[in-house]
Amino acid sequence: MNCFECRQLSQTVRTAEAVCRQCGVGLCAEHLRVETTELHHPAGLGRSTSRLPARRIVCPVCEQAERSE
Ligand SMILES: [Zn+2]
Ligand SMILES: [Zn+2]
């Protein structure tokens, strides 16, 4: 699989290293956005350090779409 963003933006081909969880496009290291769901959990109840963050990878387009909500 190749990076969808590289194809769209500059017509170049780069090997994808991950896949956007939202829309499923292939993403190279430059275009993938790694997020952890831990950031969205409010710390509380005295157990904030016991939870391991889950990883979540999105493309720049989906990242922007989420932030505009
Ligand atoms: Zn790319
Ligand atoms: Zn996406």
mmCIF file of C-alpha atoms and ligand atoms in Angstrom:
data_model
loop_
_atom_site.group_PDB
_atom_site.id
_atom_site.type_symbol
_atom_site.label_atom_id
_atom_site.label_comp_id
_atom_site.label_asym_id
_atom_site.label_seq_id
_atom_site.Cartn_x
_atom_site.Cartn_y
_atom_site.Cartn_z
ATOM 1 C CA MET A 1 0.000 0.000 0.000
ATOM 2 C CA ASN A 2 1.179 3.543 -0.747
ATOM 3 C CA CYS A 3 0.574 6.834 1.051
ATOM 4 C CA PHE A 4 -2.647 8.413 -0.137
ATOM 5 C CA GLU A 5 -1.671 11.923 0.982
ATOM 6 C CA CYS A 6 1.577 11.878 -0.993
ATOM 7 C CA ARG A 7 -0.344 10.896 -4.094
ATOM 8 C CA GLN A 8 -2.899 13.628 -3.531
ATOM 9 C CA LEU A 9 -0.547 16.426 -2.613
ATOM 10 C CA SER A 10 2.523 15.903 -4.750
ATOM 11 C CA GLN A 11 1.859 12.959 -7.033
ATOM 12 C CA THR A 12 4.681 11.055 -5.398
ATOM 13 C CA VAL A 13 4.644 7.454 -4.262
ATOM 14 C CA ARG A 14 5.729 6.550 -0.756
ATOM 15 C CA THR A 15 5.225 3.331 1.072
ATOM 16 C CA ALA A 16 2.519 3.541 3.699
ATOM 17 C CA GLU A 17 3.486 2.636 7.231
ATOM 18 C CA ALA A 18 0.053 2.892 8.782
ATOM 19 C CA VAL A 19 -3.611 3.226 7.964
ATOM 20 C CA CYS A 20 -6.015 5.971 9.019
ATOM 21 C CA ARG A 21 -8.455 4.554 11.492
ATOM 22 C CA GLN A 22 -11.221 6.858 10.327
ATOM 23 C CA CYS A 23 -11.149 6.688 6.539
ATOM 24 C CA GLY A 24 -8.770 3.816 5.885
ATOM 25 C CA VAL A 25 -6.235 5.512 3.600
ATOM 26 C CA GLY A 26 -2.591 4.490 3.660
ATOM 27 C CA LEU A 27 -0.217 6.941 5.361
ATOM 28 C CA CYS A 28 3.555 7.384 5.319
ATOM 29 C CA ALA A 29 5.510 8.410 8.414
ATOM 30 C CA GLU A 30 5.249 12.059 7.422
ATOM 31 C CA HIS A 31 1.494 12.107 7.103
ATOM 32 C CA LEU A 32 0.274 9.830 9.838
ATOM 33 C CA ARG A 33 -0.922 11.366 13.087
ATOM 34 C CA VAL A 34 -0.551 9.257 16.197
ATOM 35 C CA GLU A 35 -2.945 9.956 19.016
ATOM 36 C CA THR A 36 -3.589 8.220 22.270
ATOM 37 C CA THR A 37 -7.089 7.854 23.567
ATOM 38 C CA GLU A 38 -5.767 8.461 27.065
ATOM 39 C CA LEU A 39 -5.827 12.182 26.289
ATOM 40 C CA HIS A 40 -9.578 12.101 26.030
ATOM 41 C CA HIS A 41 -10.140 10.470 29.381
ATOM 42 C CA PRO A 42 -10.460 12.823 32.301
ATOM 43 C CA ALA A 43 -8.135 11.854 35.108
ATOM 44 C CA GLY A 44 -10.116 11.020 38.153
ATOM 45 C CA LEU A 45 -11.185 8.518 40.756
ATOM 46 C CA GLY A 46 -7.567 8.114 41.780
ATOM 47 C CA ARG A 47 -6.770 5.663 39.009
ATOM 48 C CA SER A 48 -5.416 7.944 36.314
ATOM 49 C CA THR A 49 -2.066 6.171 36.105
ATOM 50 C CA SER A 50 -3.427 2.652 35.861
ATOM 51 C CA ARG A 51 -4.840 2.985 32.384
ATOM 52 C CA LEU A 52 -2.623 2.265 29.426
ATOM 53 C CA PRO A 53 -3.268 4.547 26.492
ATOM 54 C CA ALA A 54 -4.612 3.001 23.334
ATOM 55 C CA ARG A 55 -3.044 4.044 20.085
ATOM 56 C CA ARG A 56 -4.982 5.603 17.293
ATOM 57 C CA ILE A 57 -3.682 6.698 13.909
ATOM 58 C CA VAL A 58 -5.478 9.172 11.677
ATOM 59 C CA CYS A 59 -4.687 11.098 8.490
ATOM 60 C CA PRO A 60 -4.348 14.923 8.446
ATOM 61 C CA VAL A 61 -7.782 15.279 6.854
ATOM 62 C CA CYS A 62 -9.573 13.304 9.526
ATOM 63 C CA GLU A 63 -7.568 15.036 12.250
ATOM 64 C CA GLN A 64 -8.748 18.422 11.015
ATOM 65 C CA ALA A 65 -12.315 17.219 10.626
ATOM 66 C CA GLU A 66 -12.358 16.037 14.216
ATOM 67 C CA ARG A 67 -10.964 19.286 15.517
ATOM 68 C CA SER A 68 -13.554 21.335 13.640
ATOM 69 C CA GLU A 69 -16.409 19.575 15.390
HETATM 70 ZN ZN ZN B 1 2.728 10.729 2.768
HETATM 71 ZN ZN ZN B 2 -8.509 9.704 7.407
#
